[in-house]
Amino acid sequence: MTAVPALDSIEDVIQALAGVGYQAHRRLATSVFLSLRLQRPLLLEGEPGVGKTELAKALSQVLHRPLLRLQCYDGMEQREALYEWNHAAQLLHMRAAQDRTHVDEIEQELYQSKYLIRRPLLQALQTPAPGAVLLIDEIDRADEPFEAFLLEYLGEYQVTIPELGTISAHSNPVTILTSNRTRDLHDAVKRRCLYHWMDYPEREQELAILRAKVPQASHTLAQQVAQFVSRLRSPAFANAFQRGPGIAESIEWAKALVALDTLQLDPEVIHDTAGILFKQREDIAALQPIITDLLAPEAAS
Ligand SMILES: Nc1ncnc2c1ncn2[C@@H]1O[C@H](COP(=O)(O)OP(=O)(O)O)[C@@H](O)[C@H]1O
Ligand SMILES: [Mg+2]
C-alpha cells in the first residue's frame, strides 16, 4: 500500500486525485484542499453526471480512508442514517430473560451496544483515526426535517442520541454532500459547508477522462466524442434537450463506439447509438435533425 500523500498544496491535490483516475481542475481542487485544511464539510452541487459522487470515492482512495455512503431518498428517516436497535435480537434477549424478576436490569441490557445497528453517520463518527470519508449523496432527495437533523453533525461532527447521549467524532470525517439541485437546500446546511458548483468538464478535461477510462478508443475517436458532447451541452444546442449527457454517458458512448468498431463519428452511427447519450425519447428525437449541425466544424460552438 502506498503512503497517504501530504496534500500540502492545491497542486498536490490535483496530482493525488489524478493518481486515482479523477481529473480535477484548479477551482475544484482548491475547494477540496480547503475542506481538508479547515475540516469543513464540502457541498457539491451540479447536474447529474458531472462527477460529484466520484469525487468522494476518489478522495477515500487518495486518503486511504474507508468510504461510508449515505444515499438519500424521499422519506428517509434518521434511523437509516444514524442507528437503530436490533429489535429481533432484543426480543430474543427478553425471551431468554423472562424468568428473571429485575425488570430494570433487563431493560438496561436491551440497550447494550451489541444491539445497536450502526448506520453510516454513526459509523463515520466512530471510525478510528485517521477517520472516514462520509458521502451524504443526493441530499436534495431527502426532506427538510432530515436536513435539520444533519445540522449538529455538519457543525460539530457530533450527534445526540436519546439512549446514548452525545457522540462526538473520534476523528472528524471528511464529509462530502452532493445535490443534483432538484430543490434548494436550507441556508443552515449551506452555512455549515464549503460550497462548490460543479460544471460539466471542459473539453480537454473530458478528453483526459475518456482517454483514461476508455483506453481502447483511439485518440481521434476520444477527441470526437469529447467535442460532440461538449457541443451538445453548449448554449447553441443545450436548449433542444431536457437532459444533456453527463460524463458517465460520454464514457458509455465511447465504449459503445469502440464495440461497434467505429473509427470516426458519422451521422449514421450517432443516430443508431443515441440511446446511450440520451435516456428520454423526446431528447433522442430532438437529436436526429441536428446531428449534421453538431458534426459541422467548429463555427457554432
Ligand atoms: N473528474 C472526473 N474524472 C474522472 N472520471 C469522472 C470525473 N467526473 C466524472 N467521472 C466519471 O463519470 C461518472 C459519473 O460521475 P458521478 O460522480 O456519478 O456523477 P454525479 O454524482 O455528479 O451524478 C463516474 O462514474 C466517473 O466514471
Ligand atoms: Mg452522484
Tab-separated table of C-alpha atoms and ligand atoms in Angstrom:
chain	number	residue	atom	x	y	z
A	1	MET	CA	0.000	0.000	0.000
A	2	THR	CA	1.339	3.428	-0.926
A	3	ALA	CA	1.638	6.129	1.720
A	4	VAL	CA	-1.029	8.769	2.168
A	5	PRO	CA	0.147	11.840	0.226
A	6	ALA	CA	0.725	15.029	2.197
A	7	LEU	CA	-1.629	17.229	0.163
A	8	ASP	CA	0.195	20.364	1.226
A	9	SER	CA	-0.884	22.357	-1.785
A	10	ILE	CA	-3.614	22.600	-4.383
A	11	GLU	CA	-1.214	21.127	-6.916
A	12	ASP	CA	-0.746	18.117	-4.610
A	13	VAL	CA	-4.500	17.603	-4.530
A	14	ILE	CA	-4.732	17.709	-8.344
A	15	GLN	CA	-1.879	15.204	-8.636
A	16	ALA	CA	-3.192	12.842	-5.986
A	17	LEU	CA	-6.692	12.783	-7.496
A	18	ALA	CA	-5.240	12.226	-10.963
A	19	GLY	CA	-3.303	9.312	-9.469
A	20	VAL	CA	-6.587	7.532	-8.738
A	21	GLY	CA	-8.109	8.467	-12.100
A	22	TYR	CA	-10.047	11.583	-11.115
A	23	GLN	CA	-9.447	14.706	-13.182
A	24	ALA	CA	-9.907	17.847	-11.111
A	25	HIS	CA	-9.407	21.403	-12.298
A	26	ARG	CA	-7.869	24.003	-10.057
A	27	ARG	CA	-11.070	25.519	-8.707
A	28	LEU	CA	-12.393	22.149	-7.547
A	29	ALA	CA	-9.005	21.160	-6.128
A	30	THR	CA	-8.993	24.415	-4.162
A	31	SER	CA	-12.363	23.566	-2.601
A	32	VAL	CA	-11.110	20.086	-1.712
A	33	PHE	CA	-7.882	21.443	-0.279
A	34	LEU	CA	-9.746	23.957	1.886
A	35	SER	CA	-12.307	21.432	3.028
A	36	LEU	CA	-9.484	19.169	4.240
A	37	ARG	CA	-7.486	22.014	5.767
A	38	LEU	CA	-10.384	23.689	7.542
A	39	GLN	CA	-12.089	20.368	8.312
A	40	ARG	CA	-15.353	21.623	6.919
A	41	PRO	CA	-17.920	19.548	5.020
A	42	LEU	CA	-17.909	20.146	1.263
A	43	LEU	CA	-21.219	20.599	-0.536
A	44	LEU	CA	-21.060	19.792	-4.248
A	45	GLU	CA	-23.954	20.914	-6.390
A	46	GLY	CA	-24.382	20.300	-10.090
A	47	GLU	CA	-26.209	18.454	-12.834
A	48	PRO	CA	-26.273	14.655	-12.651
A	49	GLY	CA	-23.189	13.027	-14.092
A	50	VAL	CA	-20.634	15.783	-13.524
A	51	GLY	CA	-18.502	13.767	-11.096
A	52	LYS	CA	-19.812	14.605	-7.617
A	53	THR	CA	-20.160	11.093	-6.231
A	54	GLU	CA	-16.967	10.020	-7.950
A	55	LEU	CA	-15.013	12.736	-6.147
A	56	ALA	CA	-15.917	11.276	-2.754
A	57	LYS	CA	-14.833	7.832	-3.925
A	58	ALA	CA	-11.574	9.230	-5.273
A	59	LEU	CA	-10.872	11.081	-2.020
A	60	SER	CA	-11.395	7.945	0.009
A	61	GLN	CA	-8.818	6.217	-2.184
A	62	VAL	CA	-6.348	9.087	-2.000
A	63	LEU	CA	-6.603	9.375	1.768
A	64	HIS	CA	-6.779	5.618	2.385
A	65	ARG	CA	-9.866	6.133	4.465
A	66	PRO	CA	-12.980	3.976	4.324
A	67	LEU	CA	-15.866	5.420	2.329
A	68	LEU	CA	-19.186	5.436	4.148
A	69	ARG	CA	-22.092	6.277	1.919
A	70	LEU	CA	-25.495	7.524	2.824
A	71	GLN	CA	-27.737	7.520	-0.234
A	72	CYS	CA	-30.604	9.912	0.487
A	73	TYR	CA	-34.159	9.443	-0.724
A	74	ASP	CA	-37.575	10.880	-0.115
A	75	GLY	CA	-38.937	9.730	3.213
A	76	MET	CA	-35.587	8.658	4.591
A	77	GLU	CA	-35.552	8.521	8.349
A	78	GLN	CA	-32.928	9.198	10.961
A	79	ARG	CA	-32.684	5.547	11.875
A	80	GLU	CA	-31.429	4.765	8.382
A	81	ALA	CA	-28.792	7.455	8.637
A	82	LEU	CA	-27.674	7.089	12.205
A	83	TYR	CA	-28.596	3.936	14.065
A	84	GLU	CA	-31.423	1.639	15.010
A	85	TRP	CA	-31.916	-1.046	17.568
A	86	ASN	CA	-31.881	-4.651	16.520
A	87	HIS	CA	-35.417	-5.428	17.642
A	88	ALA	CA	-35.260	-9.109	16.779
A	89	ALA	CA	-32.160	-9.633	18.933
A	90	GLN	CA	-33.679	-7.561	21.721
A	91	LEU	CA	-36.771	-9.758	21.643
A	92	LEU	CA	-34.680	-12.883	21.913
A	93	HIS	CA	-32.848	-11.353	24.836
A	94	MET	CA	-36.153	-10.612	26.540
A	95	ARG	CA	-37.417	-14.093	25.973
A	96	ALA	CA	-34.272	-15.598	27.452
A	97	ALA	CA	-34.610	-13.290	30.435
A	98	GLN	CA	-38.304	-13.802	31.027
A	99	ASP	CA	-37.901	-15.762	34.244
A	100	ARG	CA	-35.858	-13.069	35.885
A	101	THR	CA	-37.550	-10.521	38.079
A	102	HIS	CA	-35.344	-7.422	37.817
A	103	VAL	CA	-37.081	-5.662	35.006
A	104	ASP	CA	-34.853	-2.572	35.196
A	105	GLU	CA	-31.785	-4.680	34.737
A	106	ILE	CA	-33.231	-6.442	31.728
A	107	GLU	CA	-34.238	-3.138	30.218
A	108	GLN	CA	-30.718	-1.824	30.594
A	109	GLU	CA	-29.300	-4.912	28.947
A	110	LEU	CA	-31.585	-4.373	25.970
A	111	TYR	CA	-29.777	-1.161	25.119
A	112	GLN	CA	-26.263	-2.535	25.069
A	113	SER	CA	-24.183	-1.509	22.148
A	114	LYS	CA	-24.254	-5.051	20.747
A	115	TYR	CA	-27.912	-4.484	19.882
A	116	LEU	CA	-27.144	-1.206	18.176
A	117	ILE	CA	-27.099	-1.279	14.387
A	118	ARG	CA	-24.785	1.494	13.281
A	119	ARG	CA	-25.716	3.320	10.108
A	120	PRO	CA	-23.252	5.407	8.048
A	121	LEU	CA	-23.344	8.598	10.129
A	122	LEU	CA	-22.654	6.853	13.402
A	123	GLN	CA	-20.063	4.625	11.748
A	124	ALA	CA	-18.333	7.721	10.430
A	125	LEU	CA	-18.177	9.297	13.870
A	126	GLN	CA	-16.817	6.129	15.398
A	127	THR	CA	-14.218	5.294	12.765
A	128	PRO	CA	-10.811	5.293	14.452
A	129	ALA	CA	-8.065	7.689	13.309
A	130	PRO	CA	-7.440	8.924	10.692
A	131	GLY	CA	-11.222	8.704	10.254
A	132	ALA	CA	-13.596	8.011	7.389
A	133	VAL	CA	-14.851	9.741	4.290
A	134	LEU	CA	-18.598	10.206	4.668
A	135	LEU	CA	-20.580	10.720	1.476
A	136	ILE	CA	-24.076	12.102	2.014
A	137	ASP	CA	-25.252	11.568	-1.522
A	138	GLU	CA	-28.088	13.429	-3.233
A	139	ILE	CA	-29.249	15.238	-0.141
A	140	ASP	CA	-31.792	17.136	-2.251
A	141	ARG	CA	-33.802	13.905	-2.377
A	142	ALA	CA	-34.258	13.842	1.391
A	143	ASP	CA	-36.766	16.118	3.083
A	144	GLU	CA	-36.254	19.242	5.189
A	145	PRO	CA	-36.568	17.574	8.602
A	146	PHE	CA	-33.674	15.385	7.574
A	147	GLU	CA	-31.592	18.439	6.696
A	148	ALA	CA	-32.392	19.869	10.123
A	149	PHE	CA	-31.308	16.622	11.714
A	150	LEU	CA	-27.931	16.884	9.958
A	151	LEU	CA	-27.082	20.319	11.323
A	152	GLU	CA	-25.482	19.115	14.540
A	153	TYR	CA	-23.313	16.686	12.629
A	154	LEU	CA	-22.280	19.236	9.989
A	155	GLY	CA	-21.487	21.946	12.506
A	156	GLU	CA	-19.786	19.961	15.232
A	157	TYR	CA	-19.228	16.414	13.972
A	158	GLN	CA	-21.398	15.028	16.716
A	159	VAL	CA	-24.906	13.653	17.188
A	160	THR	CA	-27.144	13.344	20.191
A	161	ILE	CA	-28.949	10.045	20.710
A	162	PRO	CA	-31.620	9.813	23.406
A	163	GLU	CA	-30.460	6.446	24.828
A	164	LEU	CA	-26.734	7.034	24.454
A	165	GLY	CA	-26.128	10.760	24.880
A	166	THR	CA	-23.875	12.845	22.679
A	167	ILE	CA	-21.455	11.037	20.423
A	168	SER	CA	-18.563	13.090	19.093
A	169	ALA	CA	-16.224	12.125	16.298
A	170	HIS	CA	-13.032	10.245	17.137
A	171	SER	CA	-11.517	11.948	14.100
A	172	ASN	CA	-13.514	14.413	12.055
A	173	PRO	CA	-14.766	12.547	8.999
A	174	VAL	CA	-14.008	14.098	5.623
A	175	THR	CA	-17.593	14.884	4.696
A	176	ILE	CA	-18.908	15.330	1.153
A	177	LEU	CA	-22.516	16.252	0.458
A	178	THR	CA	-23.883	16.171	-3.056
A	179	SER	CA	-27.003	17.672	-4.558
A	180	ASN	CA	-28.427	17.464	-8.063
A	181	ARG	CA	-30.292	20.631	-7.183
A	182	THR	CA	-33.793	19.297	-7.656
A	183	ARG	CA	-34.635	21.739	-4.860
A	184	ASP	CA	-32.858	24.411	-2.868
A	185	LEU	CA	-31.136	23.328	0.306
A	186	HIS	CA	-31.688	25.129	3.553
A	187	ASP	CA	-29.340	28.034	4.278
A	188	ALA	CA	-28.443	26.478	7.620
A	189	VAL	CA	-26.979	23.464	5.796
A	190	LYS	CA	-25.103	25.645	3.325
A	191	ARG	CA	-23.657	27.814	6.077
A	192	ARG	CA	-22.011	24.816	7.673
A	193	CYS	CA	-20.374	23.670	4.437
A	194	LEU	CA	-17.934	24.908	1.866
A	195	TYR	CA	-19.832	25.194	-1.386
A	196	HIS	CA	-18.725	24.195	-4.845
A	197	TRP	CA	-20.773	24.356	-8.015
A	198	MET	CA	-19.671	21.610	-10.393
A	199	ASP	CA	-19.978	22.226	-14.091
A	200	TYR	CA	-19.534	19.815	-16.936
A	201	PRO	CA	-15.830	19.480	-17.633
A	202	GLU	CA	-14.021	21.496	-20.247
A	203	ARG	CA	-13.477	19.622	-23.469
A	204	GLU	CA	-9.796	18.966	-22.750
A	205	GLN	CA	-10.614	17.632	-19.316
A	206	GLU	CA	-13.330	15.346	-20.642
A	207	LEU	CA	-10.877	14.111	-23.258
A	208	ALA	CA	-8.436	13.209	-20.467
A	209	ILE	CA	-11.224	11.350	-18.641
A	210	LEU	CA	-12.177	9.470	-21.797
A	211	ARG	CA	-8.561	8.575	-22.534
A	212	ALA	CA	-8.154	7.200	-19.032
A	213	LYS	CA	-11.485	5.359	-18.788
A	214	VAL	CA	-11.715	4.065	-22.361
A	215	PRO	CA	-8.121	3.406	-23.387
A	216	GLN	CA	-9.334	1.157	-26.224
A	217	ALA	CA	-10.692	4.216	-28.040
A	218	SER	CA	-8.275	5.879	-30.442
A	219	HIS	CA	-7.178	9.402	-29.675
A	220	THR	CA	-9.143	10.650	-32.671
A	221	LEU	CA	-12.347	8.932	-31.601
A	222	ALA	CA	-12.000	10.150	-27.999
A	223	GLN	CA	-11.438	13.658	-29.285
A	224	GLN	CA	-14.522	13.480	-31.488
A	225	VAL	CA	-16.642	12.191	-28.619
A	226	ALA	CA	-15.404	14.953	-26.289
A	227	GLN	CA	-16.098	17.553	-28.935
A	228	PHE	CA	-19.533	16.202	-29.791
A	229	VAL	CA	-20.803	16.076	-26.198
A	230	SER	CA	-19.294	19.449	-25.429
A	231	ARG	CA	-21.229	20.918	-28.358
A	232	LEU	CA	-24.388	19.144	-27.230
A	233	ARG	CA	-24.068	20.916	-23.890
A	234	SER	CA	-23.165	24.294	-25.368
A	235	PRO	CA	-25.730	27.113	-25.261
A	236	ALA	CA	-26.296	26.798	-29.009
A	237	PHE	CA	-27.740	23.285	-28.643
A	238	ALA	CA	-28.463	22.527	-24.992
A	239	ASN	CA	-31.940	24.070	-25.098
A	240	ALA	CA	-33.078	21.408	-27.527
A	241	PHE	CA	-32.816	18.788	-24.775
A	242	GLN	CA	-34.446	18.117	-21.440
A	243	ARG	CA	-31.403	16.483	-20.012
A	244	GLY	CA	-27.956	16.568	-21.579
A	245	PRO	CA	-25.464	13.708	-21.368
A	246	GLY	CA	-23.242	13.533	-18.285
A	247	ILE	CA	-19.694	12.207	-18.166
A	248	ALA	CA	-20.979	8.703	-17.462
A	249	GLU	CA	-22.911	8.854	-20.750
A	250	SER	CA	-19.932	10.039	-22.768
A	251	ILE	CA	-17.809	7.233	-21.307
A	252	GLU	CA	-20.517	4.674	-22.146
A	253	TRP	CA	-20.846	6.113	-25.605
A	254	ALA	CA	-17.124	5.886	-26.281
A	255	LYS	CA	-17.181	2.248	-25.139
A	256	ALA	CA	-20.143	1.513	-27.385
A	257	LEU	CA	-18.451	3.133	-30.359
A	258	VAL	CA	-15.365	1.005	-29.770
A	259	ALA	CA	-17.538	-2.100	-29.544
A	260	LEU	CA	-19.010	-1.161	-32.922
A	261	ASP	CA	-15.515	-0.749	-34.401
A	262	THR	CA	-16.180	2.915	-35.092
A	263	LEU	CA	-13.133	4.823	-36.246
A	264	GLN	CA	-14.822	8.156	-36.920
A	265	LEU	CA	-18.123	9.650	-35.852
A	266	ASP	CA	-20.659	9.833	-38.642
A	267	PRO	CA	-24.383	10.682	-38.684
A	268	GLU	CA	-25.433	7.062	-39.034
A	269	VAL	CA	-23.576	5.719	-36.014
A	270	ILE	CA	-24.728	8.685	-33.924
A	271	HIS	CA	-28.298	8.018	-34.980
A	272	ASP	CA	-28.016	4.359	-34.044
A	273	THR	CA	-26.419	4.920	-30.646
A	274	ALA	CA	-28.386	7.979	-29.495
A	275	GLY	CA	-29.983	5.910	-26.722
A	276	ILE	CA	-26.663	5.860	-24.908
A	277	LEU	CA	-26.330	9.629	-24.819
A	278	PHE	CA	-29.954	10.367	-24.020
A	279	LYS	CA	-32.388	8.488	-21.848
A	280	GLN	CA	-35.550	10.274	-22.940
A	281	ARG	CA	-37.467	9.549	-26.068
A	282	GLU	CA	-38.055	13.268	-26.752
A	283	ASP	CA	-34.333	14.013	-26.475
A	284	ILE	CA	-33.445	11.210	-28.859
A	285	ALA	CA	-35.983	12.595	-31.321
A	286	ALA	CA	-34.613	16.137	-30.863
A	287	LEU	CA	-31.098	14.967	-31.654
A	288	GLN	CA	-31.856	13.461	-35.058
A	289	PRO	CA	-32.449	16.653	-37.102
A	290	ILE	CA	-29.387	18.455	-35.733
A	291	ILE	CA	-26.775	15.707	-35.998
A	292	THR	CA	-25.141	17.239	-39.046
A	293	ASP	CA	-25.046	20.690	-37.428
A	294	LEU	CA	-23.379	19.178	-34.396
A	295	LEU	CA	-20.795	17.462	-36.535
A	296	ALA	CA	-20.096	20.570	-38.620
A	297	PRO	CA	-16.718	22.157	-37.993
A	298	GLU	CA	-16.355	24.449	-35.001
A	299	ALA	CA	-18.253	27.588	-36.136
A	300	ALA	CA	-21.350	27.284	-33.909
A	301	SER	CA	-19.707	26.151	-30.647
B	1	LIG	N1	-13.449	14.399	-12.946
B	1	LIG	C1	-13.615	13.124	-13.292
B	1	LIG	N2	-12.571	12.330	-13.525
B	1	LIG	C2	-12.754	11.045	-13.909
B	1	LIG	N3	-13.960	10.454	-14.083
B	1	LIG	C3	-15.034	11.205	-13.863
B	1	LIG	C4	-14.923	12.552	-13.455
B	1	LIG	N4	-16.165	13.053	-13.304
B	1	LIG	C5	-16.996	12.073	-13.616
B	1	LIG	N5	-16.345	10.937	-13.955
B	1	LIG	C6	-16.970	9.697	-14.434
B	1	LIG	O1	-18.332	9.981	-14.675
B	1	LIG	C7	-19.185	9.094	-13.967
B	1	LIG	C8	-20.357	9.858	-13.409
B	1	LIG	O2	-19.948	10.670	-12.357
B	1	LIG	P1	-20.738	10.730	-10.973
B	1	LIG	O3	-19.762	11.085	-9.926
B	1	LIG	O4	-21.530	9.503	-10.774
B	1	LIG	O5	-21.714	11.947	-11.257
B	1	LIG	P2	-22.699	12.693	-10.258
B	1	LIG	O6	-22.535	12.099	-8.903
B	1	LIG	O7	-22.309	14.127	-10.343
B	1	LIG	O8	-24.070	12.458	-10.816
B	1	LIG	C9	-18.307	8.458	-12.914
B	1	LIG	O9	-18.651	7.125	-12.709
B	1	LIG	C10	-16.906	8.556	-13.469
B	1	LIG	O10	-16.615	7.409	-14.202
B	2	MG	MG	-23.988	11.042	-7.878
